[in-house]
mmCIF file of C-alpha atoms in Angstrom:
data_model
loop_
_atom_site.group_PDB
_atom_site.id
_atom_site.type_symbol
_atom_site.label_atom_id
_atom_site.label_comp_id
_atom_site.label_asym_id
_atom_site.label_seq_id
_atom_site.Cartn_x
_atom_site.Cartn_y
_atom_site.Cartn_z
ATOM 1 C CA MET A 1220 2.344 9.159 -24.830
ATOM 2 C CA ALA A 1221 -0.732 11.059 -25.001
ATOM 3 C CA ILE A 1222 -4.056 9.968 -24.148
ATOM 4 C CA ARG A 1223 -7.422 10.828 -24.270
ATOM 5 C CA PHE A 1224 -9.579 8.585 -22.244
ATOM 6 C CA TYR A 1225 -13.602 10.032 -22.897
ATOM 7 C CA ASN A 1226 -16.924 8.445 -22.133
ATOM 8 C CA ALA A 1227 -16.018 8.463 -18.340
ATOM 9 C CA ARG A 1228 -17.151 8.114 -15.228
ATOM 10 C CA ILE A 1229 -14.550 10.169 -12.953
ATOM 11 C CA ILE A 1230 -13.925 9.639 -9.334
ATOM 12 C CA SER A 1231 -10.971 12.536 -8.862
ATOM 13 C CA MET A 1232 -11.537 12.195 -5.142
ATOM 14 C CA SER A 1233 -10.479 16.304 -5.165
ATOM 15 C CA ASN A 1234 -12.934 16.200 -2.520
ATOM 16 C CA LYS A 1235 -13.794 15.031 0.858
ATOM 17 C CA LEU A 1236 -17.167 14.576 -0.833
ATOM 18 C CA PRO A 1237 -18.586 12.247 -3.491
ATOM 19 C CA GLN A 1238 -18.340 13.718 -7.130
ATOM 20 C CA LEU A 1239 -18.879 12.154 -9.629
ATOM 21 C CA ILE A 1240 -17.954 13.518 -12.992
ATOM 22 C CA THR A 1241 -19.050 12.587 -16.914
ATOM 23 C CA GLY A 1242 -16.748 13.533 -19.192
ATOM 24 C CA GLU A 1243 -12.990 13.232 -19.770
ATOM 25 C CA LEU A 1244 -9.550 13.151 -18.591
ATOM 26 C CA TRP A 1245 -6.038 13.707 -20.541
ATOM 27 C CA VAL A 1246 -2.726 12.439 -20.456
ATOM 28 C CA ASP A 1247 0.357 13.871 -21.680
ATOM 29 C CA GLY A 1248 3.721 12.086 -20.541
ATOM 30 C CA SER A 1249 3.570 11.257 -17.154
ATOM 31 C CA SER A 1250 0.939 13.733 -15.865
ATOM 32 C CA ILE A 1251 -2.356 14.199 -16.353
ATOM 33 C CA THR A 1252 -3.074 17.338 -18.207
ATOM 34 C CA TYR A 1253 -7.375 17.637 -17.962
ATOM 35 C CA VAL A 1254 -9.720 16.554 -15.871
ATOM 36 C CA GLY A 1255 -13.287 17.749 -17.216
ATOM 37 C CA GLU A 1256 -16.478 17.544 -18.975
ATOM 38 C CA SER A 1257 -16.254 16.099 -22.377
ATOM 39 C CA VAL A 1258 -14.607 19.553 -24.706
ATOM 40 C CA LYS A 1259 -15.725 19.245 -28.304
ATOM 41 C CA ASN A 1260 -13.458 21.762 -29.451
ATOM 42 C CA ARG A 1261 -9.414 20.925 -28.190
ATOM 43 C CA ASP A 1262 -6.595 21.643 -30.513
ATOM 44 C CA CYS A 1263 -4.581 18.882 -28.408
ATOM 45 C CA ILE A 1264 -3.344 16.151 -30.156
ATOM 46 C CA PHE A 1265 -2.990 12.741 -28.952
ATOM 47 C CA GLU A 1266 -1.518 9.468 -29.730
ATOM 48 C CA LYS A 1267 -4.109 7.019 -28.399
ATOM 49 C CA GLU A 1268 -8.060 7.402 -27.551
ATOM 50 C CA ILE A 1269 -10.176 5.690 -25.454
ATOM 51 C CA ASP A 1270 -13.968 5.132 -25.941
ATOM 52 C CA CYS A 1271 -14.387 4.272 -21.460
ATOM 53 C CA LYS A 1272 -17.632 3.171 -22.629
ATOM 54 C CA GLY A 1273 -19.538 4.612 -19.201
ATOM 55 C CA ASN A 1274 -16.836 2.816 -17.039
ATOM 56 C CA ILE A 1275 -15.142 4.148 -13.856
ATOM 57 C CA LEU A 1276 -11.809 5.960 -13.891
ATOM 58 C CA MET A 1277 -10.111 6.882 -11.068
ATOM 59 C CA PRO A 1278 -7.311 7.294 -8.794
ATOM 60 C CA GLY A 1279 -5.049 3.355 -8.139
ATOM 61 C CA LEU A 1280 -5.780 2.504 -5.282
ATOM 62 C CA LYS A 1281 -2.589 2.736 -3.611
ATOM 63 C CA ASN A 1282 -1.035 -0.545 -0.904
ATOM 64 C CA ALA A 1283 0.017 1.021 1.963
ATOM 65 C CA HIS A 1284 1.515 -1.548 3.670
ATOM 66 C CA THR A 1285 3.076 -4.206 2.660
ATOM 67 C CA HIS A 1286 5.914 -6.908 2.008
ATOM 68 C CA THR A 1287 6.448 -7.796 -1.701
ATOM 69 C CA ALA A 1288 8.617 -10.195 -1.527
ATOM 70 C CA MET A 1289 6.829 -12.482 0.655
ATOM 71 C CA THR A 1290 5.222 -13.589 -2.637
ATOM 72 C CA PHE A 1291 6.942 -16.925 -1.711
ATOM 73 C CA ALA A 1292 5.325 -17.523 1.022
ATOM 74 C CA ARG A 1293 1.886 -17.414 -0.198
ATOM 75 C CA SER A 1294 -0.249 -20.460 1.119
ATOM 76 C CA PHE A 1295 3.097 -21.574 2.453
ATOM 77 C CA SER A 1296 3.057 -21.083 6.382
ATOM 78 C CA ASP A 1297 -1.063 -21.318 7.151
ATOM 79 C CA ASN A 1298 -3.136 -21.410 10.159
ATOM 80 C CA LEU A 1299 -0.225 -20.255 12.538
ATOM 81 C CA PRO A 1300 0.193 -17.222 15.199
ATOM 82 C CA LEU A 1301 1.839 -13.912 14.589
ATOM 83 C CA ASP A 1302 4.937 -15.151 17.294
ATOM 84 C CA GLU A 1303 5.433 -18.934 15.650
ATOM 85 C CA TRP A 1304 4.308 -17.832 11.871
ATOM 86 C CA LEU A 1305 7.644 -15.720 11.897
ATOM 87 C CA ASN A 1306 9.847 -17.621 14.010
ATOM 88 C CA THR A 1307 9.628 -21.544 12.766
ATOM 89 C CA ARG A 1308 8.301 -20.614 8.908
ATOM 90 C CA ILE A 1309 9.109 -17.475 7.490
ATOM 91 C CA PHE A 1310 12.620 -16.557 9.380
ATOM 92 C CA PRO A 1311 13.911 -19.501 8.069
ATOM 93 C CA MET A 1312 12.900 -19.412 4.876
ATOM 94 C CA GLU A 1313 13.924 -15.725 4.347
ATOM 95 C CA ALA A 1314 17.235 -16.509 4.989
ATOM 96 C CA LYS A 1315 17.586 -18.925 1.990
ATOM 97 C CA LEU A 1316 16.652 -16.359 -0.423
ATOM 98 C CA ASN A 1317 19.061 -14.609 -2.807
ATOM 99 C CA ASP A 1318 19.306 -11.782 -5.577
ATOM 100 C CA ASP A 1319 16.667 -14.179 -8.367
ATOM 101 C CA CYS A 1320 14.689 -14.787 -5.210
ATOM 102 C CA ILE A 1321 13.627 -10.694 -4.442
ATOM 103 C CA TYR A 1322 13.259 -10.066 -8.205
ATOM 104 C CA TYR A 1323 11.432 -12.591 -9.056
ATOM 105 C CA PHE A 1324 9.009 -13.034 -6.385
ATOM 106 C CA SER A 1325 9.224 -9.075 -6.299
ATOM 107 C CA THR A 1326 8.411 -9.330 -9.774
ATOM 108 C CA LEU A 1327 5.579 -11.758 -9.238
ATOM 109 C CA GLY A 1328 4.148 -9.597 -6.625
ATOM 110 C CA PHE A 1329 4.339 -6.547 -8.877
ATOM 111 C CA ALA A 1330 1.575 -8.052 -11.457
ATOM 112 C CA GLU A 1331 -0.625 -8.625 -9.263
ATOM 113 C CA TYR A 1332 -0.821 -5.288 -7.602
ATOM 114 C CA ILE A 1333 -1.448 -4.333 -11.557
ATOM 115 C CA ARG A 1334 -3.674 -6.714 -12.148
ATOM 116 C CA ASN A 1335 -5.920 -5.704 -8.967
ATOM 117 C CA GLY A 1336 -5.472 -1.851 -9.572
ATOM 118 C CA ILE A 1337 -2.953 -0.531 -7.018
ATOM 119 C CA THR A 1338 -0.914 1.920 -8.549
ATOM 120 C CA SER A 1339 1.696 2.191 -5.680
ATOM 121 C CA GLY A 1340 3.010 0.012 -2.392
ATOM 122 C CA PHE A 1341 4.482 1.030 0.355
ATOM 123 C CA ASP A 1342 7.316 -2.164 0.955
ATOM 124 C CA MET A 1343 8.994 -2.600 4.151
ATOM 125 C CA TYR A 1344 11.796 -6.012 3.042
ATOM 126 C CA PHE A 1345 14.997 -6.114 2.533
ATOM 127 C CA ASN A 1346 17.456 -6.148 -0.993
ATOM 128 C CA TYR A 1347 16.283 -3.326 -2.047
ATOM 129 C CA PRO A 1348 18.984 -2.856 -5.119
ATOM 130 C CA GLN A 1349 17.298 -6.315 -6.762
ATOM 131 C CA TYR A 1350 13.159 -4.954 -5.131
ATOM 132 C CA ALA A 1351 14.124 -1.802 -7.145
ATOM 133 C CA LYS A 1352 15.178 -3.230 -10.160
ATOM 134 C CA ALA A 1353 12.063 -5.224 -10.294
ATOM 135 C CA CYS A 1354 10.200 -1.985 -9.572
ATOM 136 C CA ILE A 1355 12.048 -0.101 -12.676
ATOM 137 C CA ASP A 1356 11.691 -3.176 -15.167
ATOM 138 C CA SER A 1357 7.865 -3.494 -13.614
ATOM 139 C CA GLY A 1358 6.959 0.293 -14.159
ATOM 140 C CA PHE A 1359 5.628 -0.014 -10.912
ATOM 141 C CA ARG A 1360 5.700 2.966 -8.343
ATOM 142 C CA SER A 1361 7.104 2.413 -4.677
ATOM 143 C CA VAL A 1362 7.824 3.627 -1.583
ATOM 144 C CA TYR A 1363 10.070 1.285 0.231
ATOM 145 C CA CYS A 1364 9.866 1.766 4.123
ATOM 146 C CA GLY A 1365 13.886 0.706 6.240
ATOM 147 C CA SER A 1366 13.226 -2.802 7.481
ATOM 148 C CA VAL A 1367 15.889 -2.200 10.070
ATOM 149 C CA ASN A 1368 15.998 -4.702 13.075
ATOM 150 C CA ASN A 1369 18.682 -6.173 15.789
ATOM 151 C CA PHE A 1370 19.341 -7.940 12.276
ATOM 152 C CA GLY A 1371 20.843 -5.052 10.811
ATOM 153 C CA GLY A 1372 20.671 -2.500 8.165
ATOM 154 C CA ILE A 1373 21.258 0.308 10.663
ATOM 155 C CA ASP A 1374 24.218 0.669 9.166
ATOM 156 C CA ARG A 1375 22.959 1.534 5.477
ATOM 157 C CA LEU A 1376 19.826 2.731 6.287
ATOM 158 C CA GLU A 1377 21.543 6.794 5.515
ATOM 159 C CA ASN A 1378 22.917 5.832 2.898
ATOM 160 C CA GLU A 1379 19.901 4.058 1.628
ATOM 161 C CA PHE A 1380 17.945 7.140 2.311
ATOM 162 C CA ILE A 1381 19.162 9.407 0.046
ATOM 163 C CA GLU A 1382 20.505 6.730 -2.849
ATOM 164 C CA TYR A 1383 17.000 5.824 -3.141
ATOM 165 C CA ASN A 1384 14.918 9.121 -2.922
ATOM 166 C CA GLN A 1385 17.310 9.963 -5.880
ATOM 167 C CA LYS A 1386 17.026 7.153 -8.584
ATOM 168 C CA HIS A 1387 14.629 7.077 -10.385
ATOM 169 C CA GLU A 1388 11.113 8.296 -10.731
ATOM 170 C CA LEU A 1389 9.412 5.792 -9.524
ATOM 171 C CA LEU A 1390 11.465 4.412 -6.338
ATOM 172 C CA SER A 1391 11.775 6.610 -3.227
ATOM 173 C CA MET A 1392 12.252 5.934 0.371
ATOM 174 C CA VAL A 1393 10.679 6.561 3.713
ATOM 175 C CA LEU A 1394 12.331 6.216 6.988
ATOM 176 C CA GLY A 1395 11.344 2.875 9.141
ATOM 177 C CA PHE A 1396 12.173 -0.420 11.461
ATOM 178 C CA HIS A 1397 10.518 -3.602 11.864
ATOM 179 C CA ALA A 1398 9.495 -3.451 15.046
ATOM 180 C CA GLU A 1399 10.338 -1.956 18.676
ATOM 181 C CA TYR A 1400 10.088 -6.223 20.228
ATOM 182 C CA THR A 1401 13.213 -6.684 17.636
ATOM 183 C CA THR A 1402 14.853 -3.163 17.882
ATOM 184 C CA SER A 1403 17.050 -2.151 20.898
ATOM 185 C CA PRO A 1404 16.592 0.717 22.586
ATOM 186 C CA GLU A 1405 20.274 2.075 20.917
ATOM 187 C CA ILE A 1406 19.013 1.106 17.144
ATOM 188 C CA MET A 1407 16.068 3.201 17.806
ATOM 189 C CA LYS A 1408 17.971 6.307 18.654
ATOM 190 C CA THR A 1409 19.957 6.166 16.001
ATOM 191 C CA ILE A 1410 16.808 6.128 13.511
ATOM 192 C CA SER A 1411 15.762 9.067 15.158
ATOM 193 C CA ASP A 1412 18.783 11.112 15.086
ATOM 194 C CA ILE A 1413 18.973 10.682 11.159
ATOM 195 C CA ALA A 1414 14.604 11.637 11.308
ATOM 196 C CA HIS A 1415 15.483 14.460 12.965
ATOM 197 C CA LYS A 1416 18.494 15.046 10.468
ATOM 198 C CA TYR A 1417 16.561 14.996 7.548
ATOM 199 C CA GLU A 1418 13.310 16.091 9.362
ATOM 200 C CA ALA A 1419 11.814 13.146 8.884
ATOM 201 C CA PRO A 1420 8.523 10.617 8.847
ATOM 202 C CA VAL A 1421 9.059 7.162 10.994
ATOM 203 C CA PHE A 1422 6.553 4.130 9.998
ATOM 204 C CA VAL A 1423 7.148 1.285 12.327
ATOM 205 C CA HIS A 1424 5.054 -2.159 12.719
ATOM 206 C CA ASN A 1425 3.173 -1.096 15.748
ATOM 207 C CA SER A 1426 0.773 -2.460 18.565
ATOM 208 C CA GLU A 1427 -0.288 -5.436 15.651
ATOM 209 C CA THR A 1428 -0.776 -7.729 18.854
ATOM 210 C CA LYS A 1429 -1.514 -7.700 22.138
ATOM 211 C CA LYS A 1430 1.295 -10.216 22.955
ATOM 212 C CA GLU A 1431 3.604 -7.434 21.866
ATOM 213 C CA VAL A 1432 1.682 -4.623 23.632
ATOM 214 C CA GLU A 1433 1.956 -6.607 26.701
ATOM 215 C CA GLU A 1434 5.529 -6.953 26.988
ATOM 216 C CA CYS A 1435 6.107 -3.892 25.640
ATOM 217 C CA ILE A 1436 4.725 -2.960 28.986
ATOM 218 C CA GLY A 1437 6.618 -5.463 31.057
ATOM 219 C CA ARG A 1438 9.754 -3.577 29.584
ATOM 220 C CA TYR A 1439 9.739 -0.054 29.462
ATOM 221 C CA GLY A 1440 6.505 -0.029 31.524
ATOM 222 C CA LYS A 1441 4.683 1.975 28.584
ATOM 223 C CA THR A 1442 2.857 0.606 24.972
ATOM 224 C CA PRO A 1443 5.036 0.846 21.737
ATOM 225 C CA THR A 1444 3.302 4.049 20.554
ATOM 226 C CA ALA A 1445 4.924 6.120 24.223
ATOM 227 C CA VAL A 1446 7.882 4.698 23.648
ATOM 228 C CA LEU A 1447 8.957 5.395 20.078
ATOM 229 C CA ASP A 1448 7.408 9.086 20.508
ATOM 230 C CA GLU A 1449 9.130 9.023 23.463
ATOM 231 C CA LEU A 1450 12.354 8.663 22.058
ATOM 232 C CA GLY A 1451 11.316 11.515 18.863
ATOM 233 C CA LEU A 1452 10.787 8.725 15.873
ATOM 234 C CA TYR A 1453 7.666 10.463 15.296
ATOM 235 C CA ASP A 1454 8.947 14.083 15.555
ATOM 236 C CA PHE A 1455 8.341 14.631 12.046
ATOM 237 C CA GLY A 1456 4.750 12.697 11.457
ATOM 238 C CA GLY A 1457 5.599 9.049 9.746
ATOM 239 C CA GLY A 1458 2.746 6.297 11.483
ATOM 240 C CA GLY A 1459 2.339 2.681 12.098
ATOM 241 C CA PHE A 1460 1.232 -0.240 10.334
ATOM 242 C CA HIS A 1461 -2.122 -2.849 11.912
ATOM 243 C CA CYS A 1462 -1.916 -0.417 15.114
ATOM 244 C CA VAL A 1463 -4.767 -3.091 17.115
ATOM 245 C CA TRP A 1464 -4.339 -2.949 20.408
ATOM 246 C CA PHE A 1465 -4.165 0.750 20.634
ATOM 247 C CA ASP A 1466 -5.377 2.639 24.373
ATOM 248 C CA ASP A 1467 -6.614 6.328 24.562
ATOM 249 C CA ASN A 1468 -3.122 8.111 24.754
ATOM 250 C CA ASP A 1469 -1.862 5.913 21.877
ATOM 251 C CA CYS A 1470 -4.546 7.602 19.458
ATOM 252 C CA GLU A 1471 -3.619 10.656 21.632
ATOM 253 C CA ILE A 1472 -0.647 10.899 20.115
ATOM 254 C CA PHE A 1473 -1.243 9.666 16.479
ATOM 255 C CA LYS A 1474 -4.075 12.436 16.898
ATOM 256 C CA LYS A 1475 -1.395 15.190 18.468
ATOM 257 C CA ARG A 1476 1.417 14.202 15.682
ATOM 258 C CA ASN A 1477 -0.816 14.115 12.686
ATOM 259 C CA LEU A 1478 0.366 10.389 12.227
ATOM 260 C CA TYR A 1479 -0.385 7.518 9.984
ATOM 261 C CA ALA A 1480 -2.407 4.208 11.381
ATOM 262 C CA VAL A 1481 -2.378 2.008 8.726
ATOM 263 C CA THR A 1482 -4.660 -1.291 8.766
ATOM 264 C CA ASN A 1483 -4.703 -4.211 7.690
ATOM 265 C CA PRO A 1484 -8.057 -6.012 8.442
ATOM 266 C CA CYS A 1485 -7.396 -9.398 6.396
ATOM 267 C CA SER A 1486 -4.308 -10.141 7.540
ATOM 268 C CA ASN A 1487 -4.516 -9.103 11.425
ATOM 269 C CA LEU A 1488 -7.613 -12.122 11.507
ATOM 270 C CA LYS A 1489 -5.870 -14.531 9.447
ATOM 271 C CA LEU A 1490 -3.066 -14.707 11.986
ATOM 272 C CA ALA A 1491 -6.179 -13.904 14.866
ATOM 273 C CA SER A 1492 -4.260 -11.069 15.759
ATOM 274 C CA GLY A 1493 -7.134 -8.513 16.213
ATOM 275 C CA ILE A 1494 -9.537 -5.956 15.060
ATOM 276 C CA CYS A 1495 -8.694 -2.068 15.029
ATOM 277 C CA ASN A 1496 -10.848 -0.096 15.957
ATOM 278 C CA LEU A 1497 -11.093 2.015 13.051
ATOM 279 C CA LYS A 1498 -14.279 4.139 14.096
ATOM 280 C CA LYS A 1499 -12.869 5.401 16.482
ATOM 281 C CA PHE A 1500 -9.891 6.244 15.150
ATOM 282 C CA TYR A 1501 -11.815 8.380 12.208
ATOM 283 C CA ASP A 1502 -13.952 10.034 14.755
ATOM 284 C CA LEU A 1503 -10.995 10.961 15.976
ATOM 285 C CA GLY A 1504 -9.460 12.575 12.858
ATOM 286 C CA ILE A 1505 -6.606 9.886 12.969
ATOM 287 C CA ASN A 1506 -5.288 9.639 9.652
ATOM 288 C CA VAL A 1507 -6.428 6.372 8.373
ATOM 289 C CA ALA A 1508 -4.579 4.438 4.581
ATOM 290 C CA ILE A 1509 -5.245 1.103 4.118
ATOM 291 C CA GLY A 1510 -2.757 -2.371 3.187
ATOM 292 C CA THR A 1511 -2.665 -5.676 2.792
ATOM 293 C CA ASP A 1512 1.141 -6.289 4.842
ATOM 294 C CA GLY A 1513 2.264 -9.265 2.746
ATOM 295 C CA ALA A 1514 0.727 -12.477 0.885
ATOM 296 C CA GLY A 1515 2.461 -14.536 3.162
ATOM 297 C CA SER A 1516 0.102 -13.400 5.707
ATOM 298 C CA ASN A 1517 -3.232 -12.967 3.990
ATOM 299 C CA ASN A 1518 -2.644 -14.394 1.226
ATOM 300 C CA ALA A 1519 -4.274 -11.973 -1.535
ATOM 301 C CA LEU A 1520 -2.719 -8.444 -2.248
ATOM 302 C CA ASP A 1521 -6.071 -7.874 -3.029
ATOM 303 C CA MET A 1522 -6.709 -3.844 -1.867
ATOM 304 C CA PHE A 1523 -11.308 -4.424 -3.340
ATOM 305 C CA ARG A 1524 -11.228 -7.554 -0.528
ATOM 306 C CA GLU A 1525 -8.987 -4.986 2.440
ATOM 307 C CA MET A 1526 -12.143 -2.318 2.067
ATOM 308 C CA TYR A 1527 -14.349 -3.930 2.059
ATOM 309 C CA LEU A 1528 -13.553 -5.806 5.572
ATOM 310 C CA ALA A 1529 -12.353 -2.667 6.697
ATOM 311 C CA SER A 1530 -15.974 -1.075 6.058
ATOM 312 C CA VAL A 1531 -17.814 -3.739 8.042
ATOM 313 C CA LEU A 1532 -15.461 -4.972 11.077
ATOM 314 C CA SER A 1533 -16.422 -0.860 11.273
ATOM 315 C CA LYS A 1534 -19.917 -2.042 11.491
ATOM 316 C CA ILE A 1535 -19.129 -4.649 14.204
ATOM 317 C CA THR A 1536 -16.859 -3.310 16.459
ATOM 318 C CA SER A 1537 -19.335 -0.538 16.540
ATOM 319 C CA GLY A 1538 -22.272 -1.697 16.409
ATOM 320 C CA ASP A 1539 -23.362 0.975 14.430
ATOM 321 C CA ALA A 1540 -24.451 -0.608 10.349
ATOM 322 C CA SER A 1541 -23.987 3.612 9.461
ATOM 323 C CA ALA A 1542 -20.194 3.382 11.554
ATOM 324 C CA ILE A 1543 -18.060 5.016 8.466
ATOM 325 C CA GLU A 1544 -18.947 6.197 4.892
ATOM 326 C CA PRO A 1545 -17.926 4.006 1.985
ATOM 327 C CA TYR A 1546 -16.203 6.793 0.506
ATOM 328 C CA GLU A 1547 -13.934 7.380 3.219
ATOM 329 C CA VAL A 1548 -12.992 4.374 3.470
ATOM 330 C CA ILE A 1549 -11.583 4.690 -0.147
ATOM 331 C CA ARG A 1550 -10.455 8.341 0.274
ATOM 332 C CA SER A 1551 -8.316 5.978 2.773
ATOM 333 C CA ALA A 1552 -7.421 3.363 -0.129
ATOM 334 C CA VAL A 1553 -6.643 5.977 -2.334
ATOM 335 C CA SER A 1554 -5.638 9.341 -0.915
ATOM 336 C CA VAL A 1555 -4.562 9.430 2.587
ATOM 337 C CA GLY A 1556 -2.235 6.255 1.118
ATOM 338 C CA ALA A 1557 -0.575 8.579 -0.533
ATOM 339 C CA ARG A 1558 0.116 11.209 1.379
ATOM 340 C CA ALA A 1559 0.952 8.703 3.949
ATOM 341 C CA MET A 1560 3.416 7.345 1.603
ATOM 342 C CA GLY A 1561 5.079 10.531 0.950
ATOM 343 C CA LEU A 1562 3.359 10.472 -2.859
ATOM 344 C CA ASP A 1563 0.981 13.784 -2.922
ATOM 345 C CA ASP A 1564 1.294 14.209 -6.573
ATOM 346 C CA CYS A 1565 -0.859 10.306 -6.811
ATOM 347 C CA ASP A 1566 -3.615 11.472 -4.594
ATOM 348 C CA ALA A 1567 -6.141 12.232 -6.663
ATOM 349 C CA LEU A 1568 -6.881 12.263 -11.033
ATOM 350 C CA GLU A 1569 -6.160 16.313 -11.313
ATOM 351 C CA ALA A 1570 -4.224 18.568 -13.718
ATOM 352 C CA GLY A 1571 -0.688 18.451 -12.788
ATOM 353 C CA LYS A 1572 -1.393 15.111 -10.548
ATOM 354 C CA LYS A 1573 0.514 12.166 -11.736
ATOM 355 C CA ALA A 1574 -1.760 9.818 -14.446
ATOM 356 C CA ASP A 1575 -1.764 6.215 -12.169
ATOM 357 C CA ILE A 1576 -5.120 5.609 -13.216
ATOM 358 C CA ILE A 1577 -7.130 2.695 -12.748
ATOM 359 C CA MET A 1578 -10.577 1.770 -14.759
ATOM 360 C CA LEU A 1579 -13.557 -0.231 -13.557
ATOM 361 C CA ASP A 1580 -15.584 -2.074 -15.967
ATOM 362 C CA ILE A 1581 -19.605 -1.160 -14.041
ATOM 363 C CA SER A 1582 -20.928 -3.361 -17.294
ATOM 364 C CA ALA A 1583 -20.472 -6.942 -14.591
ATOM 365 C CA PRO A 1584 -23.345 -8.164 -13.577
ATOM 366 C CA ASN A 1585 -21.298 -6.997 -9.688
ATOM 367 C CA MET A 1586 -21.986 -4.081 -10.528
ATOM 368 C CA GLN A 1587 -24.893 -3.262 -11.817
ATOM 369 C CA PRO A 1588 -27.440 -2.014 -11.614
ATOM 370 C CA ILE A 1589 -25.606 1.102 -11.084
ATOM 371 C CA ASN A 1590 -27.282 2.517 -7.227
ATOM 372 C CA ASN A 1591 -25.332 3.789 -5.862
ATOM 373 C CA VAL A 1592 -21.365 3.700 -8.107
ATOM 374 C CA ILE A 1593 -19.535 4.837 -4.330
ATOM 375 C CA SER A 1594 -21.286 1.369 -2.434
ATOM 376 C CA ASN A 1595 -20.542 -0.832 -5.720
ATOM 377 C CA ILE A 1596 -16.867 -0.760 -5.509
ATOM 378 C CA ILE A 1597 -16.903 -0.741 -1.629
ATOM 379 C CA TYR A 1598 -19.410 -3.817 -0.939
ATOM 380 C CA SER A 1599 -19.808 -5.072 -4.611
ATOM 381 C CA ALA A 1600 -16.348 -4.724 -7.163
ATOM 382 C CA ASN A 1601 -12.913 -7.256 -7.062
ATOM 383 C CA PRO A 1602 -10.081 -7.484 -9.103
ATOM 384 C CA SER A 1603 -12.093 -9.009 -11.799
ATOM 385 C CA ASN A 1604 -13.494 -5.114 -12.188
ATOM 386 C CA VAL A 1605 -10.147 -3.755 -13.345
ATOM 387 C CA ILE A 1606 -9.788 -3.422 -16.926
ATOM 388 C CA MET A 1607 -7.171 -0.561 -17.323
ATOM 389 C CA THR A 1608 -3.916 0.226 -14.972
ATOM 390 C CA MET A 1609 -2.036 2.938 -15.867
ATOM 391 C CA ILE A 1610 0.937 4.084 -13.885
ATOM 392 C CA ASN A 1611 3.427 6.921 -14.911
ATOM 393 C CA GLY A 1612 1.145 8.231 -17.626
ATOM 394 C CA LYS A 1613 2.055 4.225 -18.790
ATOM 395 C CA ILE A 1614 -1.060 1.861 -19.689
ATOM 396 C CA LEU A 1615 1.062 -1.343 -17.743
ATOM 397 C CA TYR A 1616 -2.285 -3.890 -17.940
ATOM 398 C CA GLU A 1617 -5.475 -3.739 -20.408
ATOM 399 C CA ASN A 1618 -8.201 -5.891 -20.840
ATOM 400 C CA GLY A 1619 -6.297 -8.832 -19.768
ATOM 401 C CA ASN A 1620 -2.330 -8.242 -21.297
ATOM 402 C CA PHE A 1621 0.128 -7.062 -19.272
ATOM 403 C CA THR A 1622 3.023 -4.680 -21.226
ATOM 404 C CA THR A 1623 5.610 -4.635 -18.912
ATOM 405 C CA ILE A 1624 5.491 -8.453 -17.194
ATOM 406 C CA ASP A 1625 5.894 -11.356 -19.000
ATOM 407 C CA THR A 1626 3.438 -13.378 -16.342
ATOM 408 C CA GLU A 1627 4.253 -16.771 -17.869
ATOM 409 C CA ARG A 1628 7.808 -16.439 -17.276
ATOM 410 C CA ILE A 1629 7.520 -14.895 -13.912
ATOM 411 C CA ASN A 1630 5.593 -18.059 -12.285
ATOM 412 C CA SER A 1631 8.093 -20.377 -13.841
ATOM 413 C CA GLU A 1632 11.132 -18.878 -12.042
ATOM 414 C CA CYS A 1633 8.974 -18.845 -9.524
ATOM 415 C CA ASN A 1634 8.002 -22.466 -9.266
ATOM 416 C CA ARG A 1635 11.522 -22.959 -9.992
ATOM 417 C CA LEU A 1636 12.626 -20.757 -7.328
ATOM 418 C CA MET A 1637 10.423 -22.546 -4.718
ATOM 419 C CA GLU A 1638 12.157 -26.299 -5.887
ATOM 420 C CA THR A 1639 15.113 -25.196 -4.710
ATOM 421 C CA PHE A 1640 14.026 -24.496 -0.853
ATOM 422 C CA ASN A 1641 13.132 -28.355 -0.643
#
């Protein structure tokens, strides 16, 4: 469909410095065809024209680390440290998840993403066929990260990597595994071999807790980052999720390898895992992306909250109220996140890029007065300001209405499935 958005404030994210374009944006099919000032004489015929009424158009937020189907665990296992949370609550529940659970709990997560202005997710979980079906049915763009560990997955990792990078335009896959502490050296070496075969990046939970790092040093005499690097897992890029307990050598490896550190501030606070030193990462030029983690440890899938926490926690850890510019945080949540996921055509609003676009209502009281639009997004905005979400050129949410997801049915199915666990 050819769609014209006009009378818009456009944050294209094409530049390293903030730039606000007053004008219009055109979409044809799945791609953006024009971004710029209003055009008086045009030859294009549009099937739909949308008056943005001065509201913000910007690229969709990129959730660069999540476990979508873990919506089943929302408010189910709160107030526990990570190791107890995983071993006594999450792992036993995950053993009960069937195909229907993965499909419906994933779809519930996609509805939350779409409602909250998130247009793609970097997802690590299992039962990919059902997850992929839910993605396609919902119209959500997803990059799947392999979830190999000692409990399984290595035998099908290479075939999945090939298959799901060819299956559908909304789906792609990146090599990955759960964590150093759940994966044997032999399995990690096999993943490294696959990465070298395809010259592919690798992502993994890394240095989420102090205990994780201390136990790794006890096993290998070095940190998780150093272990992964020594095994060649980072030879073709990739990165880590959380990256809270990094030492100087870990930072140097990430900088040297041009890796991505994906921060998850809300989950790290809720599980008392620690606070990531983001200012150090930014100062060193390390790529920083942002994710929510799963709903079991967050409990919301809200990138606005993550951006806010990433910003204000950096002020506390550095003792500097000007630690990170708001626009840098937005770039992490949009452009850097897209590139971490291999979605280079989704990182900005430019002609030729994918039409993954959100509209924010700036007439709402929490966005007024309009002193600084960029600061408002970081410090004032929340999901209620999202009034439209478009993915791959299709409007999936507009003014409170979903076009691909029957939320009443999904809610009912998810609650029915939870009852079967009791």
